[in-house]
Coordinates of C-alpha atoms in Angstrom, one line a residue:
M1 CA 116.8 113.3 125.7
V2 CA 116.7 109.6 126.9
A3 CA 119.8 108.1 125.8
L4 CA 119.7 104.7 124.1
V5 CA 122.6 102.8 122.4
L6 CA 121.6 100.1 119.9
C7 CA 124.7 97.9 118.9
T8 CA 124.5 95.7 116.1
A9 CA 126.9 94.1 113.6
A10 CA 127.2 94.1 109.8
R11 CA 129.7 92.0 107.9
E12 CA 131.2 93.3 104.9
S13 CA 131.1 91.1 101.8
A14 CA 134.8 91.2 101.1
G15 CA 136.8 91.8 104.3
Q16 CA 134.5 90.3 106.8
T17 CA 134.9 93.3 109.1
E18 CA 132.2 93.8 112.0
L19 CA 130.6 97.1 111.9
N20 CA 129.2 98.3 115.0
V21 CA 126.3 100.8 114.6
Q22 CA 125.1 103.0 117.5
L23 CA 122.2 105.1 117.7
T24 CA 120.7 107.5 120.3
R25 CA 117.0 108.0 120.9
V26 CA 115.6 111.2 119.4
T27 CA 111.9 110.7 119.6
P28 CA 110.4 113.2 122.0
E29 CA 108.3 112.3 125.1
F30 CA 104.7 111.9 124.9
S31 CA 102.3 115.2 125.1
G32 CA 98.9 113.7 125.2
F33 CA 97.0 112.4 122.1
I34 CA 98.1 113.0 118.2
R35 CA 95.1 115.2 116.7
V36 CA 94.8 117.1 113.5
Q37 CA 94.9 120.9 113.5
G38 CA 95.2 122.9 110.5
G39 CA 95.9 120.2 108.4
R40 CA 98.9 119.0 110.4
F41 CA 99.5 116.4 113.0
V42 CA 100.2 117.8 116.4
D43 CA 100.1 116.7 120.1
A44 CA 98.6 118.3 122.9
A45 CA 101.0 121.0 123.2
C46 CA 100.5 121.8 119.4
S47 CA 104.1 120.7 118.5
V48 CA 103.8 119.3 114.8
F49 CA 104.2 115.4 114.9
P50 CA 105.9 114.0 111.9
V51 CA 104.4 110.5 110.8
V52 CA 107.6 108.6 109.9
G53 CA 107.6 104.9 110.7
L54 CA 107.4 101.3 109.7
N55 CA 104.9 98.4 109.2
A56 CA 105.4 95.2 111.4
W57 CA 102.5 93.2 110.6
D58 CA 103.5 90.2 112.8
L59 CA 104.1 92.1 115.8
M60 CA 101.1 90.7 117.6
E61 CA 102.6 87.2 117.1
S62 CA 105.9 88.4 118.8
G63 CA 104.3 90.1 121.5
A64 CA 102.3 86.9 122.2
G65 CA 105.7 84.9 122.3
I66 CA 105.2 83.2 118.8
L67 CA 108.0 84.5 116.7
P68 CA 107.5 84.1 112.8
H69 CA 108.4 80.9 111.4
G70 CA 109.6 79.7 114.6
G71 CA 112.7 81.7 114.5
A72 CA 114.6 83.3 117.4
L73 CA 116.1 86.7 117.7
Q74 CA 119.8 86.7 117.0
S75 CA 120.6 89.6 119.3
G76 CA 120.9 89.0 123.0
A77 CA 120.5 92.7 123.7
F78 CA 116.6 92.3 123.3
L79 CA 114.0 90.2 124.9
D80 CA 111.5 89.9 122.0
G81 CA 110.9 91.3 118.6
V82 CA 108.4 93.8 120.2
Q83 CA 110.9 95.4 122.5
Y84 CA 113.7 95.4 119.7
T85 CA 111.2 97.0 117.1
M86 CA 110.2 99.9 119.6
Q87 CA 113.9 100.5 120.7
A88 CA 115.1 100.5 117.1
A89 CA 112.4 102.9 116.0
A90 CA 113.0 105.2 118.8
A91 CA 116.8 105.3 118.3
A92 CA 116.3 105.9 114.6
G93 CA 114.0 108.8 115.1
L94 CA 110.7 107.0 113.8
T95 CA 107.5 107.9 115.5
V96 CA 104.7 105.5 114.4
V97 CA 104.7 101.8 114.0
R98 CA 101.9 100.3 112.2
A99 CA 100.8 96.7 113.2
F100 CA 98.0 94.5 112.5
G101 CA 95.6 94.8 115.4
H102 CA 94.3 91.2 114.8
G103 CA 97.3 89.2 113.6
H104 CA 98.2 87.8 110.4
D105 CA 99.9 84.5 111.1
L106 CA 99.0 81.6 108.9
E107 CA 101.5 79.3 110.4
N108 CA 100.9 79.2 114.0
H109 CA 97.2 80.1 113.9
L110 CA 97.1 82.8 116.4
I111 CA 93.7 84.2 116.2
L112 CA 92.5 87.2 118.0
Q113 CA 88.7 86.5 117.6
P114 CA 88.4 82.7 116.6
A115 CA 84.8 82.9 116.8
S116 CA 82.0 85.5 117.2
G117 CA 82.4 87.4 120.3
V118 CA 85.1 85.2 121.7
Y119 CA 88.8 86.7 122.1
N120 CA 91.9 84.9 122.6
E121 CA 93.7 86.5 125.8
T122 CA 97.2 85.3 124.7
A123 CA 96.7 87.1 121.4
F124 CA 95.1 90.0 123.1
R125 CA 98.1 90.3 125.5
G126 CA 100.3 90.4 122.6
L127 CA 98.7 93.7 121.5
D128 CA 98.9 94.9 125.4
Y129 CA 102.5 94.4 125.0
I130 CA 103.0 96.2 122.0
L131 CA 101.5 99.4 123.6
H132 CA 103.5 98.8 126.6
Q133 CA 106.6 98.9 124.8
A134 CA 105.5 101.7 122.7
N135 CA 104.7 103.7 126.0
L136 CA 108.4 102.9 127.3
N137 CA 109.9 104.0 124.0
G138 CA 108.0 107.1 123.1
I139 CA 106.5 105.4 119.9
R140 CA 102.9 105.7 118.5
V141 CA 101.0 102.8 117.3
L142 CA 98.7 102.5 114.3
F143 CA 96.4 99.4 114.6
T144 CA 94.3 98.0 112.0
L145 CA 90.9 96.7 113.3
A146 CA 90.7 93.7 110.5
D147 CA 91.9 92.4 107.4
N148 CA 90.3 92.5 104.0
W149 CA 92.5 89.6 102.8
K150 CA 91.6 86.1 103.8
T151 CA 94.0 85.7 106.8
Q152 CA 93.3 84.3 110.2
D153 CA 91.3 87.4 111.3
S154 CA 89.7 88.8 108.3
K155 CA 86.1 90.2 107.0
T156 CA 85.3 86.4 105.8
N157 CA 85.1 85.5 109.5
F158 CA 82.3 88.3 110.1
V159 CA 80.4 87.3 107.1
R160 CA 80.4 83.7 108.1
W161 CA 79.5 84.4 111.7
A162 CA 76.3 86.4 110.2
G163 CA 75.3 83.4 108.1
E164 CA 75.8 85.4 105.0
T165 CA 77.1 83.7 101.6
N166 CA 78.1 86.9 99.7
L167 CA 81.6 88.0 100.8
D168 CA 80.6 91.5 99.9
A169 CA 77.7 91.5 102.6
F170 CA 80.5 92.6 104.8
W171 CA 79.9 96.2 103.5
W172 CA 76.0 96.1 103.7
S173 CA 74.5 93.5 105.9
P174 CA 73.2 94.9 109.2
T175 CA 74.0 91.7 111.0
V176 CA 77.7 92.0 109.8
M177 CA 78.0 95.5 110.6
E178 CA 76.6 95.2 114.1
L179 CA 79.1 92.3 114.7
Y180 CA 81.9 94.8 113.5
K181 CA 80.7 97.5 115.9
R182 CA 80.9 94.9 118.7
H183 CA 84.3 94.1 117.8
I184 CA 85.2 98.0 117.8
D185 CA 83.8 98.0 121.4
V186 CA 85.9 95.3 122.6
M187 CA 89.1 96.7 120.9
T188 CA 88.5 100.4 122.2
S189 CA 87.5 99.2 125.7
R190 CA 90.3 96.6 126.1
V191 CA 92.1 97.2 129.5
N192 CA 95.9 96.8 129.0
T193 CA 97.5 94.0 131.4
Y194 CA 100.5 96.1 131.6
N195 CA 99.4 99.6 132.4
G196 CA 95.6 99.2 133.3
R197 CA 94.6 101.9 130.6
R198 CA 91.7 101.2 128.0
Y199 CA 93.2 101.2 124.7
K200 CA 91.0 104.2 124.0
D201 CA 92.7 106.0 126.8
D202 CA 96.3 105.1 125.8
P203 CA 98.5 108.0 124.4
A204 CA 100.8 105.3 122.9
L205 CA 97.9 104.6 120.3
F206 CA 98.2 106.9 117.2
G207 CA 95.1 105.7 115.7
W208 CA 93.0 103.1 113.9
D209 CA 92.7 101.8 110.4
L210 CA 89.0 100.9 109.9
I211 CA 90.2 97.9 107.9
N212 CA 93.4 96.8 106.0
E213 CA 92.9 97.5 102.2
P214 CA 89.1 97.2 101.9
R215 CA 87.8 96.1 98.6
C216 CA 84.9 94.5 97.0
N217 CA 85.2 90.9 95.9
C218 CA 85.8 92.0 92.3
F219 CA 88.6 89.9 90.7
P220 CA 87.5 89.4 86.9
E221 CA 89.9 86.8 85.3
I222 CA 89.9 88.9 82.0
L223 CA 88.9 92.7 82.1
P224 CA 86.3 93.3 79.2
P225 CA 86.1 96.8 77.5
Q226 CA 84.7 99.4 79.7
S227 CA 81.4 99.3 77.8
E228 CA 80.8 95.6 78.7
W229 CA 81.5 96.2 82.5
Q230 CA 77.9 95.5 83.2
T231 CA 78.4 92.0 82.5
L232 CA 80.9 91.6 85.2
E233 CA 79.9 90.0 88.7
A234 CA 77.8 92.2 91.0
S235 CA 80.9 92.7 93.2
C236 CA 82.4 94.9 90.1
N237 CA 79.3 96.9 90.1
V238 CA 79.3 100.6 91.4
S239 CA 76.6 99.7 93.8
C240 CA 79.3 97.9 95.8
A241 CA 81.6 100.8 95.9
D242 CA 78.7 102.7 97.3
A243 CA 78.0 100.3 99.9
L244 CA 81.7 100.5 100.9
S245 CA 81.6 104.1 101.0
G246 CA 78.6 103.9 103.3
W247 CA 80.4 101.5 105.4
V248 CA 83.4 103.7 105.8
W249 CA 80.8 106.6 107.0
E250 CA 78.8 104.4 109.5
M251 CA 81.8 102.7 111.0
G252 CA 84.1 105.9 111.1
E253 CA 81.1 107.2 113.0
Y254 CA 80.9 104.6 115.3
L255 CA 84.5 104.3 116.1
K256 CA 84.8 108.0 116.9
G257 CA 82.1 107.6 119.2
A258 CA 83.7 104.6 120.9
D259 CA 87.1 106.3 121.0
P260 CA 87.1 110.0 120.5
N261 CA 90.8 110.3 121.6
H262 CA 92.5 108.8 118.7
L263 CA 92.7 109.3 114.9
V264 CA 90.9 107.3 112.2
T265 CA 91.5 106.6 108.7
V266 CA 90.1 104.1 106.4
G267 CA 93.4 101.9 105.5
S268 CA 92.8 101.7 101.7
E269 CA 95.1 101.3 99.0
G270 CA 93.9 104.6 97.4
F271 CA 92.3 103.6 94.2
W272 CA 89.6 105.8 92.7
A273 CA 86.4 104.4 91.5
S274 CA 84.9 104.4 87.9
R275 CA 83.2 107.6 88.4
A276 CA 86.0 109.7 89.7
W277 CA 88.0 111.6 87.1
Q278 CA 91.2 110.7 89.2
A279 CA 90.7 107.3 88.2
F280 CA 91.8 108.0 84.7
L281 CA 94.9 109.9 85.7
Y282 CA 96.2 108.2 88.9
N283 CA 95.1 104.6 89.1
P284 CA 97.6 101.9 88.4
G285 CA 96.9 100.5 84.9
N286 CA 96.0 104.1 83.7
F287 CA 99.2 105.5 84.1
G288 CA 100.4 106.7 80.8
T289 CA 97.3 105.6 78.9
P290 CA 94.5 107.5 80.6
T291 CA 91.8 106.5 78.1
Q292 CA 90.7 103.2 79.3
L293 CA 89.8 102.5 82.9
S294 CA 91.8 99.8 84.7
W295 CA 91.0 97.1 87.1
A296 CA 91.7 99.3 90.2
A297 CA 88.5 101.2 89.3
L298 CA 86.5 98.2 90.1
T299 CA 87.8 97.4 93.6
G300 CA 85.0 99.5 95.4
Q301 CA 87.6 101.9 96.7
N302 CA 87.0 105.4 95.8
F303 CA 89.5 107.6 97.7
T304 CA 88.4 111.0 97.9
A305 CA 84.8 110.3 98.5
Q306 CA 85.5 107.7 101.4
H307 CA 88.1 110.0 103.0
N308 CA 85.6 113.0 102.8
S309 CA 83.8 111.4 105.8
P310 CA 83.9 113.8 108.8
H311 CA 84.7 111.0 110.7
I312 CA 87.9 110.3 109.0
D313 CA 90.7 112.4 110.4
F314 CA 93.5 111.9 107.9
C315 CA 94.0 110.4 104.5
A316 CA 96.2 107.5 103.8
A317 CA 97.2 105.3 100.8
H318 CA 99.5 102.5 99.7
L319 CA 101.9 102.0 97.0
W320 CA 102.9 98.7 95.6
P321 CA 104.0 99.2 91.9
D322 CA 105.9 96.0 92.0
R323 CA 102.6 94.4 92.3
W324 CA 100.2 96.7 90.5
L325 CA 102.6 97.5 87.7
P326 CA 104.8 94.4 87.3
L327 CA 106.2 95.5 83.9
L328 CA 107.1 99.0 85.3
G329 CA 108.2 98.1 88.8
W330 CA 109.3 101.2 90.6
N331 CA 108.6 104.2 88.4
T332 CA 109.5 107.8 89.7
A333 CA 107.0 109.4 87.5
F334 CA 104.1 107.1 88.7
F335 CA 105.2 107.8 92.2
N336 CA 105.2 111.3 91.9
A337 CA 101.7 111.2 90.2
W338 CA 100.5 109.0 92.8
V339 CA 101.5 111.0 95.8
D340 CA 100.9 114.3 94.3
G341 CA 97.2 113.2 93.2
H342 CA 96.3 111.9 96.6
A343 CA 98.0 115.0 98.4
A344 CA 96.0 117.5 96.1
D345 CA 92.7 115.8 97.0
C346 CA 93.4 115.7 100.7
A347 CA 94.5 119.3 100.7
L348 CA 91.0 120.0 99.4
L349 CA 89.6 117.9 102.2
G350 CA 91.6 120.0 104.9
K351 CA 93.3 116.5 105.8
P352 CA 97.1 115.5 105.9
F353 CA 98.1 112.6 103.8
V354 CA 100.1 109.5 104.8
L355 CA 101.7 106.8 102.6
E356 CA 101.0 104.2 105.2
E357 CA 102.4 101.3 103.2
F358 CA 105.1 101.5 100.8
G359 CA 107.8 99.0 99.7
K360 CA 110.2 97.9 97.2
N361 CA 111.0 94.2 96.3
V362 CA 114.5 92.9 95.9
T363 CA 115.4 90.0 94.0
V364 CA 116.0 87.0 96.2
P365 CA 118.2 85.9 97.8
V366 CA 118.7 89.4 99.0
T367 CA 122.1 90.8 99.1
P368 CA 123.6 94.2 100.0
A369 CA 124.3 95.0 96.4
G370 CA 120.8 94.0 95.4
I371 CA 119.4 96.3 98.1
A372 CA 121.6 99.3 97.0
A373 CA 120.7 98.6 93.1
E374 CA 116.9 97.8 93.6
R375 CA 115.4 99.2 96.8
D376 CA 117.6 102.2 98.0
P377 CA 116.7 104.6 95.1
A378 CA 113.0 104.1 95.6
F379 CA 113.3 104.9 99.4
Q380 CA 115.6 107.9 98.7
T381 CA 113.0 109.1 96.5
T382 CA 110.2 108.6 98.8
Y383 CA 111.8 110.3 101.8
A384 CA 113.2 113.2 99.8
K385 CA 109.5 114.0 98.6
L386 CA 108.3 113.7 102.3
L387 CA 110.9 115.9 103.6
A388 CA 110.3 118.5 100.8
S389 CA 106.7 118.3 101.7
L390 CA 107.2 118.8 105.6
A391 CA 109.6 121.8 105.0
S392 CA 107.0 123.6 102.8
N393 CA 104.0 122.7 105.1
G394 CA 102.8 120.6 102.3
T395 CA 99.8 117.9 102.8
F396 CA 102.1 114.9 102.2
Q397 CA 103.2 114.5 105.9
G398 CA 103.9 110.9 106.6
A399 CA 105.3 107.6 105.2
L400 CA 105.6 104.2 106.8
F401 CA 107.7 101.6 105.1
W402 CA 107.0 97.8 104.6
K403 CA 108.2 95.8 106.2
W404 CA 110.2 95.8 109.3
A405 CA 112.5 92.8 110.2
L406 CA 111.8 91.9 113.8
S407 CA 115.5 90.9 114.5
P408 CA 118.7 92.7 113.2
P409 CA 119.5 90.4 110.3
A410 CA 116.7 90.6 107.8
D411 CA 115.3 87.5 106.2
P412 CA 117.4 86.9 103.0
T413 CA 114.5 85.2 101.3
D414 CA 111.9 88.0 101.7
G415 CA 112.8 90.8 99.1
L416 CA 110.6 93.4 101.1
E417 CA 111.9 92.9 104.7
V418 CA 114.2 95.9 105.7
G419 CA 116.6 95.2 108.5
M420 CA 118.5 97.5 110.8
R421 CA 121.5 96.6 109.2
D422 CA 120.5 97.1 105.5
S423 CA 121.9 100.3 103.7
T424 CA 118.1 101.2 103.2
F425 CA 117.7 101.7 107.1
L426 CA 121.2 103.4 108.0
S427 CA 121.5 105.6 104.9
Y428 CA 117.7 106.7 104.1
I429 CA 115.2 105.7 106.8
A430 CA 117.0 106.8 109.9
P431 CA 118.5 110.0 108.5
S432 CA 115.3 111.1 107.1
A433 CA 113.4 110.3 110.3
R434 CA 115.7 112.5 112.3
A435 CA 115.5 115.4 109.6
A436 CA 111.7 115.0 109.9
L437 CA 111.9 115.6 113.6
D438 CA 114.2 118.8 113.1
T439 CA 111.9 120.3 110.5
A440 CA 108.8 119.5 113.1
R441 CA 110.6 121.4 115.8
R442 CA 111.0 124.4 113.8
A443 CA 107.4 124.4 112.6
S444 CA 104.1 125.8 114.1
V445 CA 100.5 125.6 113.3
P446 CA 98.8 129.0 113.3
G447 CA 95.5 128.9 115.4
C448 CA 96.3 125.6 117.2
Q449 CA 95.1 125.7 120.7
P450 CA 96.9 123.5 123.3
V451 CA 95.1 121.0 125.4
S452 CA 95.7 119.2 128.6
P453 CA 97.3 115.9 128.0
V454 CA 95.1 114.0 130.2
V455 CA 95.3 110.1 130.4
K456 CA 92.5 108.7 132.4
P457 CA 93.7 105.8 134.8
V458 CA 91.4 102.8 134.6
P459 CA 91.3 100.1 137.7
M460 CA 92.9 96.8 136.5
V461 CA 90.5 94.1 135.8
P462 CA 91.6 90.6 137.1
G463 CA 93.5 88.9 134.1
G464 CA 93.4 92.1 131.9
A465 CA 89.9 91.0 130.6
T466 CA 87.5 93.6 129.1
P467 CA 84.1 93.2 131.1
A468 CA 82.2 90.4 129.8
A469 CA 79.3 92.5 128.4
V470 CA 81.4 92.8 125.1
G471 CA 82.6 89.3 124.9
A472 CA 84.3 86.3 126.3
Y473 CA 87.9 85.4 126.3
L474 CA 89.9 82.4 125.6
P475 CA 92.3 81.2 128.5
P476 CA 95.9 81.6 127.6
E477 CA 96.5 77.8 127.2
N478 CA 94.4 78.0 124.0
A479 CA 96.8 80.5 122.5
T480 CA 97.2 78.9 119.0
G481 CA 93.3 78.8 118.5
N482 CA 93.6 75.1 117.5
L483 CA 91.9 73.6 120.6
P484 CA 88.1 73.3 121.1
I485 CA 86.5 76.6 122.2
Q486 CA 83.2 77.5 123.5
T487 CA 81.6 80.4 121.5
N488 CA 79.6 82.7 123.6
S489 CA 76.5 84.3 122.2
F490 CA 75.2 87.9 122.7
Q491 CA 72.1 89.9 122.1
T492 CA 72.0 93.1 120.7
T493 CA 69.6 95.5 119.1
A494 CA 70.2 97.1 115.6
G495 CA 68.4 100.1 114.3
N496 CA 66.1 97.9 112.2
G497 CA 65.5 95.3 114.9
S498 CA 67.3 92.8 116.8
F499 CA 69.4 89.6 116.1
K500 CA 71.4 87.2 117.9
A501 CA 75.0 86.0 116.8
S502 CA 75.9 82.7 118.2
A503 CA 78.0 79.8 117.5
G504 CA 75.4 78.3 115.0
T505 CA 75.2 81.5 112.8
E506 CA 78.6 80.9 111.3
A507 CA 77.9 77.5 109.8
A508 CA 75.5 78.8 107.1
G509 CA 78.0 80.8 105.0
E510 CA 80.8 78.3 105.6
A511 CA 80.4 76.0 102.6
A512 CA 79.9 78.8 100.1
L513 CA 82.6 81.1 101.4
S514 CA 85.2 78.4 101.7
A515 CA 84.7 77.5 98.1
T516 CA 85.2 81.1 97.3
P517 CA 88.8 82.1 96.6
A518 CA 90.2 85.3 97.8
A519 CA 91.0 86.1 94.1
A520 CA 90.4 84.2 91.1
P521 CA 93.4 83.3 88.8
A522 CA 93.7 85.2 85.7
A523 CA 93.7 83.2 82.5
S524 CA 95.8 85.8 80.6
G525 CA 98.1 87.0 83.6
V526 CA 96.9 90.4 83.1
L527 CA 94.9 90.5 86.2
Q528 CA 96.5 87.7 88.3
A529 CA 95.8 88.1 91.9
Q530 CA 98.5 86.7 94.3
P531 CA 98.0 85.8 97.7
V532 CA 99.3 88.4 100.3
G533 CA 102.8 88.2 100.8
S534 CA 103.7 86.1 97.9
A535 CA 106.5 87.0 95.6
G536 CA 104.7 86.9 92.3
A537 CA 103.7 89.8 90.3
G538 CA 99.9 90.0 90.4
A539 CA 98.4 93.1 89.4
L540 CA 95.6 93.1 91.9
V541 CA 97.2 92.3 95.4
S542 CA 99.2 94.9 97.6
G543 CA 101.9 94.2 100.0
G544 CA 99.9 94.4 103.3

């Protein structure tokens, strides 16, 4: 055990009495890479590994020295949000931190890949620092490789760089897919400037999401009867879902070849397509009335089929009832059906299931009373179900809440943010994480064979840059991505011929794509899609 004391203060609303909270690190030391054996997560020694953690999508920006909204940490005990996050997670008994491995920031414009094949070294060093602090504190990191939504580093960029004008070309264009494979090469072979390890050789990395919340570009303003679905745009056709499934298979295979050490999952919200019987029972919009398919069946996701790939190691889904079912909000019956339905399918696949995003919005401005009334019951229900599943060797083996506050006081204007002082964290998250660790220590996986926890050292590359064969890097002074850049070009050969991606290729699709909104507004409000992170109640958009 490594003793670690975190001190923070919370003021009671009436007496203004300061309450000091002390936590001691309980996360175990690393033992090799995490893998799946017998449908369970285990480490190199075959010790069961409970996946209990948090989402911090803005961690790259913090690691690069750009704090969200220009704010500053209000605790002098920590250098930055990354160190604070990893130490707090270790103290609480959390094991996994999920972070956007490409950034999300729309204010400061910190872009990891501002042009095709060009990488921002300052942004990359932010990711380096995340893994560095994870190593120091015994935390594993789950990185997303890109974002489906129109953030700074999203699938939109890859489509533009390839000169395509159809956003769904991301799922089927050979040129786009080759660009994405080159991105995978850069990410997995990146040499960390803090420890000299390539990402693919770092045990602090838990695994990869192929992409955050993959979807076809299907956002009909008004959903017609199912008999008229053929009149919808091509993005809503089942062929797009098939293309997305093919993309998952191909990219999963490529990623596992580039990095065989780490786990891979899709990163999807977990919807089922129109041809899957589960769509009638579990998709949001069908719950309680399983006779007419809802918008979720048109997203291109097909949970079971897409997680059936042999290159996908574990199943993952998200849960956003506030966004998907704004009239119901958090509903325990829907929650149980959603988790049980996914877990049952994952059991048939022989893979563990992780709820890698879940959250509950609190009416702003956020107050302790609001947290206790609106959020705490949802988290209590989630962790109770997880702990019961872990104790019974069930398929539901992990949950990562959304979203962590990068400083002890959470933002009172963000109803989804969970701070270390919140009752949600002190009464439910931390105790549940410790209980999960206790359960894991008593568990065993029959037939699991220990492996040597080998970590391959890699000589440091000056400046921490990956060899130039897989891309060029912006110098640190271009940290924000706002300064003029030189886009390098590279030649590669695909299975059906060769192509060249260069600075000129991104212009062709720019006009068409810039005029295409990420989601069309709904005339009736039934299918209104909100931008990511907005406080509205759009049915189509998730939290991450």
